[in-house]
Tab-separated table of C-alpha atoms and ligand atoms in Angstrom:
chain	number	residue	atom	x	y	z
A	756	UNK	CA	37.804	-95.668	-10.943
A	757	UNK	CA	41.417	-95.107	-11.966
A	758	UNK	CA	43.055	-99.096	-12.679
A	759	UNK	CA	44.204	-99.117	-8.610
A	760	UNK	CA	40.975	-98.703	-7.242
A	761	UNK	CA	39.178	-101.071	-9.841
A	762	UNK	CA	42.090	-104.273	-8.298
A	763	UNK	CA	40.811	-102.942	-5.393
A	764	UNK	CA	37.142	-103.615	-5.433
A	765	UNK	CA	37.990	-106.994	-7.607
A	766	UNK	CA	40.752	-108.337	-4.258
A	767	UNK	CA	38.187	-107.173	-1.968
A	768	UNK	CA	35.300	-108.551	-3.703
A	769	UNK	CA	37.460	-111.680	-3.951
A	770	UNK	CA	38.217	-112.462	-0.581
A	771	UNK	CA	34.806	-111.840	0.679
A	772	UNK	CA	32.807	-114.654	1.038
A	773	UNK	CA	30.494	-116.020	-1.762
A	774	UNK	CA	26.621	-116.947	-1.515
A	775	UNK	CA	27.872	-120.216	-1.858
A	776	UNK	CA	30.106	-120.491	0.635
A	777	UNK	CA	27.798	-118.829	3.389
A	778	UNK	CA	24.910	-120.640	2.756
A	779	UNK	CA	27.130	-124.205	2.655
A	780	UNK	CA	28.790	-123.284	6.203
A	781	UNK	CA	25.658	-121.880	7.707
A	782	UNK	CA	24.544	-125.811	6.720
A	783	UNK	CA	27.962	-126.926	8.704
A	784	UNK	CA	27.588	-125.122	11.463
A	785	UNK	CA	24.140	-126.524	11.873
A	786	UNK	CA	25.131	-129.623	11.542
A	787	UNK	CA	27.911	-128.789	14.208
A	788	UNK	CA	25.847	-127.477	16.654
A	789	UNK	CA	23.548	-130.169	17.870
A	790	UNK	CA	26.184	-132.164	18.054
A	791	UNK	CA	24.395	-134.507	15.541
A	792	UNK	CA	26.961	-137.314	16.120
A	793	UNK	CA	25.798	-137.816	19.925
A	794	UNK	CA	22.725	-137.777	19.115
A	795	UNK	CA	23.227	-140.317	16.178
A	796	UNK	CA	25.116	-142.231	18.665
A	797	UNK	CA	22.701	-142.337	21.351
A	798	UNK	CA	20.329	-143.192	18.636
A	799	UNK	CA	21.778	-146.467	17.734
A	800	UNK	CA	22.685	-148.034	21.242
A	801	UNK	CA	19.043	-147.450	22.085
A	802	UNK	CA	17.685	-148.632	18.069
A	803	UNK	CA	19.693	-152.450	19.255
A	804	UNK	CA	17.952	-151.911	22.642
A	805	UNK	CA	14.743	-151.708	21.300
A	806	UNK	CA	15.152	-154.105	18.330
A	807	UNK	CA	16.040	-157.187	21.110
A	808	UNK	CA	12.585	-156.262	23.318
A	809	UNK	CA	10.580	-156.542	20.438
A	810	UNK	CA	12.020	-158.690	19.148
A	811	UNK	CA	10.161	-162.495	18.323
A	812	UNK	CA	12.682	-162.946	20.633
A	813	UNK	CA	11.952	-160.656	23.580
A	814	UNK	CA	9.264	-159.500	26.058
A	815	UNK	CA	6.774	-158.233	24.324
A	816	UNK	CA	5.427	-158.938	21.006
A	817	UNK	CA	5.139	-162.599	20.361
A	818	UNK	CA	4.213	-163.071	16.894
A	819	UNK	CA	7.556	-162.414	14.336
A	820	UNK	CA	4.332	-161.496	11.618
A	821	UNK	CA	4.340	-157.733	14.185
A	822	UNK	CA	7.194	-157.488	15.313
A	823	UNK	CA	8.305	-157.152	11.291
A	824	UNK	CA	5.883	-155.331	10.851
A	825	UNK	CA	6.638	-152.994	14.052
A	826	UNK	CA	10.026	-152.546	12.763
A	827	UNK	CA	9.307	-151.663	9.216
A	828	UNK	CA	6.636	-148.643	11.268
A	829	UNK	CA	9.901	-148.031	13.215
A	830	UNK	CA	12.882	-147.808	10.372
A	831	UNK	CA	9.999	-145.453	8.077
A	832	UNK	CA	12.587	-142.009	9.261
A	833	UNK	CA	14.771	-144.166	8.460
A	834	UNK	CA	14.121	-145.185	4.902
A	835	UNK	CA	12.820	-141.387	4.028
A	836	UNK	CA	16.789	-140.070	5.245
A	837	UNK	CA	18.753	-142.341	3.111
A	838	UNK	CA	15.738	-141.759	0.141
A	839	UNK	CA	16.607	-137.826	0.940
A	840	UNK	CA	19.983	-138.313	0.863
A	841	UNK	CA	19.899	-140.130	-2.146
A	842	UNK	CA	17.305	-138.187	-4.030
A	843	UNK	CA	20.368	-135.276	-4.095
A	844	UNK	CA	23.620	-136.952	-4.306
A	845	UNK	CA	23.706	-137.209	-7.932
A	846	UNK	CA	22.943	-133.404	-8.453
A	847	UNK	CA	25.633	-132.885	-5.873
A	848	UNK	CA	28.120	-134.638	-7.191
A	849	UNK	CA	27.953	-133.724	-10.684
A	850	UNK	CA	27.143	-130.395	-10.271
A	851	UNK	CA	30.237	-130.257	-7.851
A	852	UNK	CA	33.256	-132.887	-10.264
A	853	UNK	CA	31.543	-130.076	-13.282
A	854	UNK	CA	32.614	-126.834	-11.207
A	855	UNK	CA	36.015	-128.487	-9.404
A	856	UNK	CA	37.276	-129.074	-13.427
A	857	UNK	CA	35.742	-125.905	-14.311
A	858	UNK	CA	36.953	-124.373	-11.873
A	859	UNK	CA	40.884	-125.151	-11.945
A	860	UNK	CA	40.998	-123.331	-15.362
A	861	UNK	CA	43.924	-124.595	-17.176
A	862	UNK	CA	44.333	-128.455	-19.080
A	863	UNK	CA	47.698	-128.329	-18.321
A	864	UNK	CA	46.985	-128.646	-14.821
A	865	UNK	CA	44.380	-130.494	-15.102
A	866	UNK	CA	46.861	-132.909	-16.752
A	867	UNK	CA	49.659	-132.739	-13.948
A	868	UNK	CA	46.648	-133.293	-12.161
A	869	UNK	CA	45.464	-136.276	-13.162
A	870	UNK	CA	48.437	-137.961	-13.605
A	871	UNK	CA	49.558	-137.743	-10.332
A	872	UNK	CA	46.311	-138.508	-8.575
A	873	UNK	CA	44.773	-141.550	-10.069
A	874	UNK	CA	48.018	-143.890	-9.511
A	875	UNK	CA	48.478	-142.438	-5.961
A	876	UNK	CA	44.332	-143.079	-5.881
A	877	UNK	CA	44.486	-146.867	-7.195
A	878	UNK	CA	47.965	-146.963	-4.955
A	879	UNK	CA	46.205	-146.650	-1.115
A	880	UNK	CA	42.989	-148.413	-2.460
A	881	UNK	CA	45.365	-151.575	-2.819
A	882	UNK	CA	46.889	-150.778	0.796
A	883	UNK	CA	43.901	-150.365	2.120
A	884	UNK	CA	42.413	-153.940	0.289
A	885	UNK	CA	45.665	-155.728	1.357
A	886	UNK	CA	45.395	-154.631	4.685
A	887	UNK	CA	41.896	-155.632	5.018
A	888	UNK	CA	42.913	-158.837	2.980
A	889	UNK	CA	46.017	-159.684	5.892
A	890	UNK	CA	43.712	-159.316	8.639
A	891	UNK	CA	40.886	-161.551	7.789
A	892	UNK	CA	42.807	-163.869	6.677
A	893	UNK	CA	44.680	-163.866	10.137
A	894	UNK	CA	41.573	-164.003	12.503
A	895	UNK	CA	39.032	-165.858	10.588
A	896	UNK	CA	36.339	-164.606	12.028
A	897	UNK	CA	33.994	-166.509	10.055
A	898	UNK	CA	35.453	-169.163	11.543
A	899	UNK	CA	33.213	-167.879	14.951
A	900	UNK	CA	29.645	-168.005	13.398
A	901	UNK	CA	27.897	-171.302	14.309
A	902	UNK	CA	26.672	-172.421	10.596
A	903	UNK	CA	22.875	-173.137	11.798
A	904	UNK	CA	22.410	-169.170	12.664
A	905	UNK	CA	23.838	-168.055	9.282
A	906	UNK	CA	21.548	-170.311	7.751
A	907	UNK	CA	18.465	-169.577	10.237
A	908	UNK	CA	19.108	-165.076	9.795
A	909	UNK	CA	19.884	-166.045	5.768
A	910	UNK	CA	16.466	-167.352	5.363
A	911	UNK	CA	15.153	-163.858	7.137
A	912	UNK	CA	14.547	-161.844	4.093
A	913	UNK	CA	17.142	-159.439	6.593
A	914	UNK	CA	18.091	-158.170	2.838
A	915	UNK	CA	16.046	-158.430	0.412
A	916	UNK	CA	15.067	-155.034	1.339
A	917	UNK	CA	18.381	-154.596	0.061
A	918	UNK	CA	18.677	-156.299	-2.894
A	919	UNK	CA	17.922	-155.082	-6.395
A	920	UNK	CA	18.279	-158.502	-8.415
A	921	UNK	CA	21.126	-156.665	-10.539
A	922	UNK	CA	25.292	-158.497	-10.465
A	923	UNK	CA	27.712	-158.098	-12.394
A	924	UNK	CA	26.838	-157.873	-16.104
A	925	UNK	CA	27.914	-160.621	-18.761
A	926	UNK	CA	29.893	-158.578	-20.577
A	927	UNK	CA	33.479	-158.707	-22.225
A	928	UNK	CA	36.256	-156.716	-21.028
A	929	UNK	CA	36.665	-154.178	-24.051
A	930	UNK	CA	33.004	-153.710	-24.028
A	931	UNK	CA	33.213	-152.758	-19.911
A	932	UNK	CA	35.783	-150.101	-20.552
A	933	UNK	CA	33.554	-148.987	-23.618
A	934	UNK	CA	30.901	-149.100	-21.393
A	935	UNK	CA	32.258	-146.130	-19.021
A	936	UNK	CA	30.904	-143.637	-21.136
A	937	UNK	CA	27.341	-142.852	-20.624
A	938	UNK	CA	25.844	-143.138	-24.476
A	939	UNK	CA	23.253	-142.634	-22.659
A	940	UNK	CA	23.495	-140.051	-19.622
A	941	UNK	CA	19.537	-140.035	-18.662
A	942	UNK	CA	19.602	-143.933	-18.462
A	943	UNK	CA	23.407	-143.717	-16.229
A	944	UNK	CA	21.316	-142.217	-13.517
A	945	UNK	CA	18.136	-144.130	-13.541
A	946	UNK	CA	20.780	-147.256	-12.890
A	947	UNK	CA	23.173	-144.692	-10.383
A	948	UNK	CA	25.947	-145.723	-12.865
A	949	UNK	CA	27.749	-144.123	-10.724
A	950	UNK	CA	31.270	-144.889	-12.894
A	951	UNK	CA	29.142	-142.993	-15.940
A	952	UNK	CA	28.122	-140.131	-14.151
A	953	UNK	CA	31.569	-139.450	-13.468
A	954	UNK	CA	33.194	-139.629	-16.474
A	955	UNK	CA	30.268	-137.410	-17.940
A	956	UNK	CA	30.569	-134.572	-15.853
A	957	UNK	CA	34.497	-135.180	-16.406
A	958	UNK	CA	34.304	-134.519	-19.358
A	959	UNK	CA	31.271	-131.694	-19.187
A	960	UNK	CA	33.636	-129.570	-16.414
A	961	UNK	CA	36.816	-130.150	-19.691
A	962	UNK	CA	34.274	-129.418	-22.318
A	963	UNK	CA	33.816	-125.553	-19.854
A	964	UNK	CA	37.885	-125.114	-19.677
A	965	UNK	CA	38.221	-125.266	-23.337
A	966	UNK	CA	34.555	-123.036	-24.733
A	967	UNK	CA	34.413	-119.283	-24.310
A	968	UNK	CA	33.842	-118.213	-20.378
A	969	UNK	CA	30.873	-116.305	-21.305
A	970	UNK	CA	29.102	-119.060	-22.881
A	971	UNK	CA	30.161	-121.150	-20.313
A	972	UNK	CA	29.197	-119.091	-17.031
A	973	UNK	CA	25.152	-119.619	-17.042
A	974	UNK	CA	25.713	-123.912	-17.359
A	975	UNK	CA	28.157	-122.679	-14.696
A	976	UNK	CA	25.953	-121.083	-12.485
A	977	UNK	CA	23.225	-123.376	-13.027
A	978	UNK	CA	25.726	-126.431	-10.889
A	979	UNK	CA	26.361	-123.388	-7.853
A	980	UNK	CA	22.736	-123.753	-7.313
A	981	UNK	CA	22.546	-127.254	-7.782
A	982	UNK	CA	25.799	-127.192	-4.956
A	983	UNK	CA	23.686	-125.715	-3.127
A	984	UNK	CA	20.198	-126.487	-2.993
A	985	UNK	CA	22.081	-129.977	-2.967
A	986	UNK	CA	23.128	-129.076	0.197
A	987	UNK	CA	20.124	-127.263	1.189
A	988	UNK	CA	18.199	-130.604	1.294
A	989	UNK	CA	20.678	-132.762	2.738
A	990	UNK	CA	21.153	-130.578	5.808
A	991	UNK	CA	17.538	-130.885	6.382
A	992	UNK	CA	17.652	-134.670	5.846
A	993	UNK	CA	20.321	-134.567	9.466
A	994	UNK	CA	17.654	-132.866	11.284
A	995	UNK	CA	16.330	-136.704	11.428
A	996	UNK	CA	19.363	-138.139	11.552
A	997	UNK	CA	19.638	-139.768	14.761
A	998	UNK	CA	15.602	-141.305	14.137
A	999	UNK	CA	16.665	-142.417	11.173
A	1000	UNK	CA	19.843	-144.235	13.049
A	1001	UNK	CA	17.525	-145.536	15.908
A	1002	UNK	CA	14.527	-146.606	13.424
A	1003	UNK	CA	16.876	-149.029	11.120
A	1004	UNK	CA	18.640	-150.365	13.404
A	1005	UNK	CA	15.856	-151.390	15.639
A	1006	UNK	CA	14.432	-152.870	12.878
A	1007	UNK	CA	17.413	-154.711	12.057
A	1008	UNK	CA	17.801	-156.338	15.443
A	1009	UNK	CA	14.159	-157.499	15.202
A	1010	UNK	CA	14.303	-159.374	12.205
A	1011	UNK	CA	17.822	-161.246	13.377
A	1012	UNK	CA	18.022	-160.923	16.942
A	1013	UNK	CA	20.444	-160.867	19.309
A	1014	UNK	CA	23.000	-163.882	18.876
A	1015	UNK	CA	23.405	-162.752	15.510
A	1016	UNK	CA	24.459	-159.580	16.974
A	1017	UNK	CA	26.832	-161.327	19.271
A	1018	UNK	CA	28.884	-163.690	16.841
A	1019	UNK	CA	29.536	-160.539	14.373
A	1020	UNK	CA	31.554	-159.333	17.104
A	1021	UNK	CA	35.282	-160.268	16.372
A	1022	UNK	CA	33.497	-159.659	11.863
A	1023	UNK	CA	33.132	-156.152	12.960
A	1024	UNK	CA	36.570	-155.774	15.034
A	1025	UNK	CA	37.978	-157.155	12.355
A	1026	UNK	CA	37.005	-154.510	9.651
A	1027	UNK	CA	37.608	-151.889	12.602
A	1028	UNK	CA	40.849	-152.236	13.001
A	1029	UNK	CA	41.577	-152.265	9.042
A	1030	UNK	CA	40.095	-149.127	9.192
A	1031	UNK	CA	42.420	-148.045	12.054
A	1032	UNK	CA	45.146	-149.255	10.803
A	1033	UNK	CA	44.400	-147.433	7.163
A	1034	UNK	CA	44.031	-144.407	9.383
A	1035	UNK	CA	47.585	-144.789	10.646
A	1036	UNK	CA	48.720	-145.045	6.438
A	1037	UNK	CA	47.390	-141.746	5.862
A	1038	UNK	CA	48.619	-140.313	9.253
A	1039	UNK	CA	52.432	-141.599	7.909
A	1040	UNK	CA	51.441	-140.652	4.309
A	1041	UNK	CA	50.952	-136.896	6.096
A	1042	UNK	CA	54.020	-136.704	7.575
A	1043	UNK	CA	56.120	-137.990	5.057
A	1044	UNK	CA	54.953	-136.224	2.059
A	1045	UNK	CA	52.907	-132.947	2.480
A	1046	UNK	CA	54.941	-130.093	5.481
A	1047	UNK	CA	52.042	-130.927	7.864
A	1048	UNK	CA	52.026	-132.298	11.234
A	1049	UNK	CA	49.718	-135.400	11.498
A	1050	UNK	CA	48.917	-133.861	14.156
A	1051	UNK	CA	47.809	-130.502	12.833
A	1052	UNK	CA	45.783	-132.674	9.566
A	1053	UNK	CA	43.956	-134.264	12.324
A	1054	UNK	CA	43.051	-130.888	14.308
A	1055	UNK	CA	41.951	-129.769	10.538
A	1056	UNK	CA	39.747	-132.262	8.967
A	1057	UNK	CA	37.561	-133.220	13.180
A	1058	UNK	CA	34.648	-132.026	12.486
A	1059	UNK	CA	34.316	-132.793	8.737
A	1060	UNK	CA	34.929	-136.819	10.125
A	1061	UNK	CA	32.531	-136.461	12.893
A	1062	UNK	CA	29.966	-135.037	9.934
A	1063	UNK	CA	31.206	-138.384	7.658
A	1064	UNK	CA	29.971	-140.556	10.403
A	1065	UNK	CA	26.872	-138.454	11.527
A	1066	UNK	CA	25.747	-139.060	7.625
A	1067	UNK	CA	27.375	-141.720	6.268
A	1068	UNK	CA	28.401	-141.048	2.850
A	1069	UNK	CA	31.501	-139.171	1.442
A	1070	UNK	CA	29.294	-137.138	-1.348
A	1071	UNK	CA	26.540	-134.914	1.532
A	1072	UNK	CA	30.360	-134.256	3.160
A	1073	UNK	CA	32.443	-133.723	0.765
A	1074	UNK	CA	30.903	-129.639	0.189
A	1075	UNK	CA	32.674	-129.076	3.867
A	1076	UNK	CA	35.589	-131.112	3.077
A	1077	UNK	CA	36.160	-128.427	0.270
A	1078	UNK	CA	35.883	-125.813	3.204
A	1079	UNK	CA	37.752	-127.454	5.337
A	1080	UNK	CA	40.460	-128.314	2.849
A	1081	UNK	CA	40.529	-124.805	1.879
A	1082	UNK	CA	40.136	-123.159	5.587
A	1083	UNK	CA	41.879	-125.096	7.614
A	1084	UNK	CA	44.288	-127.368	6.014
A	1085	UNK	CA	45.452	-123.920	4.146
A	1086	UNK	CA	45.211	-126.485	0.787
A	1087	UNK	CA	44.677	-124.141	-2.782
A	1088	UNK	CA	41.038	-123.935	-4.172
A	1089	UNK	CA	41.998	-125.481	-7.361
A	1090	UNK	CA	42.988	-128.553	-5.951
A	1091	UNK	CA	40.860	-128.536	-3.394
A	1092	UNK	CA	37.765	-128.230	-5.509
A	1093	UNK	CA	39.081	-131.147	-8.214
A	1094	UNK	CA	40.649	-133.381	-5.621
A	1095	UNK	CA	37.841	-134.122	-3.453
A	1096	UNK	CA	34.680	-134.127	-5.010
A	1097	UNK	CA	36.731	-136.731	-7.530
A	1098	UNK	CA	37.942	-138.496	-4.191
A	1099	UNK	CA	34.316	-138.240	-3.048
A	1100	UNK	CA	32.864	-140.811	-5.766
A	1101	UNK	CA	35.808	-143.079	-6.892
A	1102	UNK	CA	38.703	-142.872	-3.880
A	1103	UNK	CA	37.233	-145.201	-1.016
A	1104	UNK	CA	39.290	-147.189	0.730
A	1105	UNK	CA	37.473	-147.910	4.298
A	1106	UNK	CA	34.695	-149.553	1.464
A	1107	UNK	CA	37.842	-151.575	-0.635
A	1108	UNK	CA	38.626	-152.485	3.009
A	1109	UNK	CA	35.213	-153.385	4.490
A	1110	UNK	CA	34.325	-155.253	0.646
A	1111	UNK	CA	37.485	-157.440	0.968
A	1112	UNK	CA	37.079	-158.474	5.013
A	1113	UNK	CA	32.944	-158.805	3.959
A	1114	UNK	CA	33.662	-161.270	0.881
A	1115	UNK	CA	35.883	-162.537	2.480
A	1116	UNK	CA	34.583	-163.469	6.148
A	1117	UNK	CA	31.373	-164.633	4.232
A	1118	UNK	CA	33.179	-167.259	2.342
A	1119	UNK	CA	34.702	-168.459	5.427
A	1120	UNK	CA	30.775	-168.543	7.093
A	1121	UNK	CA	30.075	-170.931	3.862
A	1122	UNK	CA	33.351	-172.385	4.374
A	1123	UNK	CA	33.900	-171.621	0.636
A	1124	UNK	CA	38.302	-171.532	-0.042
A	1125	UNK	CA	39.517	-169.289	-2.145
A	1126	UNK	CA	42.559	-170.299	-3.665
A	1127	UNK	CA	45.761	-167.051	-3.576
A	1128	UNK	CA	44.837	-166.489	-7.897
A	1129	UNK	CA	41.179	-166.454	-6.870
A	1130	UNK	CA	42.106	-164.428	-3.639
A	1131	UNK	CA	43.788	-161.907	-6.426
A	1132	UNK	CA	41.138	-161.691	-8.340
A	1133	UNK	CA	38.842	-161.307	-5.254
A	1134	UNK	CA	41.183	-157.891	-4.982
A	1135	UNK	CA	41.252	-156.772	-8.121
A	1136	UNK	CA	36.927	-156.979	-8.282
A	1137	UNK	CA	37.004	-154.565	-4.504
A	1138	UNK	CA	39.385	-152.047	-6.951
A	1139	UNK	CA	36.797	-151.957	-9.101
A	1140	UNK	CA	33.647	-152.396	-6.959
A	1141	UNK	CA	34.967	-149.030	-4.654
A	1142	UNK	CA	34.775	-147.031	-7.316
A	1143	UNK	CA	32.057	-147.620	-9.113
A	1144	UNK	CA	30.804	-147.774	-5.476
A	1145	UNK	CA	28.001	-144.618	-5.080
A	1146	UNK	CA	28.869	-142.161	-2.279
A	1147	UNK	CA	25.317	-142.593	-0.153
A	1148	UNK	CA	24.802	-144.203	2.938
A	1149	UNK	CA	24.454	-147.931	3.344
A	1150	UNK	CA	25.492	-149.261	-0.758
A	1151	UNK	CA	28.832	-150.487	0.082
A	1152	UNK	CA	26.942	-153.690	1.383
A	1153	UNK	CA	24.824	-153.597	-2.507
A	1154	UNK	CA	27.763	-153.192	-4.438
A	1155	UNK	CA	29.444	-155.763	-2.100
A	1156	UNK	CA	26.430	-158.596	-3.205
A	1157	UNK	CA	27.361	-158.259	-7.044
A	1158	UNK	CA	30.764	-159.450	-5.695
A	1159	UNK	CA	29.604	-161.910	-4.173
A	1160	UNK	CA	27.852	-163.348	-6.834
A	1161	UNK	CA	31.904	-163.213	-8.636
A	1162	UNK	CA	32.575	-166.265	-5.421
A	1163	UNK	CA	30.338	-168.233	-5.695
A	1164	UNK	CA	28.543	-166.680	-1.920
A	1165	UNK	CA	24.511	-166.450	-2.386
A	1166	UNK	CA	24.016	-162.148	-2.220
A	1167	UNK	CA	21.631	-162.763	-0.038
A	1168	UNK	CA	24.146	-163.597	2.727
A	1169	UNK	CA	24.448	-160.072	3.144
A	1170	UNK	CA	21.717	-160.157	5.769
A	1171	UNK	CA	24.056	-162.292	7.886
A	1172	UNK	CA	26.272	-159.008	8.198
A	1173	UNK	CA	23.491	-156.543	8.183
A	1174	UNK	CA	23.001	-155.725	11.751
A	1175	UNK	CA	26.910	-153.534	12.361
A	1176	UNK	CA	26.576	-152.679	8.486
A	1177	UNK	CA	25.370	-149.196	9.577
A	1178	UNK	CA	27.904	-148.259	12.390
A	1179	UNK	CA	30.906	-150.192	9.861
A	1180	UNK	CA	29.154	-147.538	6.988
A	1181	UNK	CA	29.635	-144.195	9.891
A	1182	UNK	CA	33.313	-145.974	10.461
A	1183	UNK	CA	34.439	-146.778	6.461
A	1184	UNK	CA	32.686	-143.151	5.441
A	1185	UNK	CA	35.206	-141.214	7.950
A	1186	UNK	CA	37.869	-143.062	6.604
A	1187	UNK	CA	36.908	-142.644	2.844
A	1188	UNK	CA	36.345	-138.952	3.727
A	1189	UNK	CA	40.155	-139.048	5.293
A	1190	UNK	CA	41.834	-140.202	2.263
A	1191	UNK	CA	39.915	-137.904	0.432
A	1192	UNK	CA	41.280	-134.885	2.429
A	1193	UNK	CA	45.130	-136.489	2.898
A	1194	UNK	CA	44.550	-137.310	-0.856
A	1195	UNK	CA	44.331	-133.150	-1.581
A	1196	UNK	CA	46.594	-132.620	0.875
A	1197	UNK	CA	49.518	-134.678	-0.609
A	1198	UNK	CA	48.279	-133.095	-4.078
A	1199	UNK	CA	48.881	-129.612	-2.844
A	1200	UNK	CA	52.539	-130.660	-2.036
A	1201	UNK	CA	53.134	-132.330	-5.058
A	1202	UNK	CA	51.613	-130.072	-8.328
A	1203	UNK	CA	53.359	-127.277	-9.373
A	1204	UNK	CA	51.394	-123.520	-8.990
A	1205	UNK	CA	48.951	-122.689	-11.732
A	1206	UNK	CA	50.415	-120.419	-14.036
A	1207	UNK	CA	48.882	-117.018	-14.141
B	1632	LIG	N1	28.911	-144.491	3.153
B	1632	LIG	C1	29.991	-145.045	2.030
B	1632	LIG	C2	30.723	-143.430	0.950
B	1632	LIG	O1	29.305	-142.754	1.412
B	1632	LIG	C3	29.944	-145.440	1.462
B	1632	LIG	C4	29.486	-147.423	1.957
B	1632	LIG	O2	28.264	-147.412	1.768
B	1632	LIG	O3	30.580	-147.637	1.821
B	1632	LIG	O4	31.382	-143.201	1.556
């Protein structure tokens, strides 16, 4: 074959979707075709209604123990759903970050990317937390909560299955910094220490760029297989997502009752308003710093947002975000494949806003007055906490428990806000994912083309 013929063959092979892309797009199509988000919303509404009917205060079951046992059975699909997503989230993140870096192909490109991306991530997280703190101080949703009811919910044990018992480790600042390198990667996985896992994956990805391509290829292929396999399992989990949401909400409503849910209305509205403001911030960033219009951007990522809303997991949505970034927004693969996996794990503006609002809300409920420097420390802690929050459903609230301990609120207090956590989780995950895609769009504009 002539050189020209070979070139042509190479190019058309490159244009053809790879098996990885085909498999990912099959999984995403499956989820979108089923109108999953709509089924999930229906599951939510029925979950609350059934929970109210089956709660000890309702007409059907009187004994508290029986009601709680029924709730536990009904939440079984939810527990299985969360378990399946959590099972594959670490391999998915590890493989995606390694591939993202390895495929970007050059150290210079990585350096110029890192020097822009890290400050961008930190800045947007600070903006997000500031919005949350300002709103919660103005609305003061904690003042609407009846103290007696708060104590009752606190003692209901609704949060006990979410609390692992570990709080902040007693480490000095140099120890904390040194701790980002996992001396024992297996332990990092067992403890689900996200920051350590991300750092280890980045190091492996960089190492792959620097060794001869042939030597690294088997390992890269393994990562591709790991990514596709993880997505397959997530798409299976999604089949039961509506039942999962139904059961989880039903169980929580049985445990905490209607009064507690209603009085959380102001708190939930504060978080949702904050998340809405953050969406406007992204659209402004897109309008100011990229060549795309906000409308074009939103249209391109609509389906991914619905998936994020349905799965409540930035990690589970990540491969589809990459796909949308490349196919709908037309971003360069070396940018999206690096920014999206990293952003999914460390850039969680929605989660940060939620954690700040929730922490201050609980301070208001328990009459804890924080001084301005204490609020500033809380904000800094929240930046770190949102970075360390794994991108899986419902974990933002677990990490919140560790923030609470630092400001003198009992970790069990998360029982008070757990009833509305599912819906807030869906919304904050949508914001998290939008943030990653906004970051990719901005980086695509800011970064020079890679040298061939
Ligand atoms: N579910 C969120 C995410 O995956 C994390 C959280 O619970 O806030 O982005």
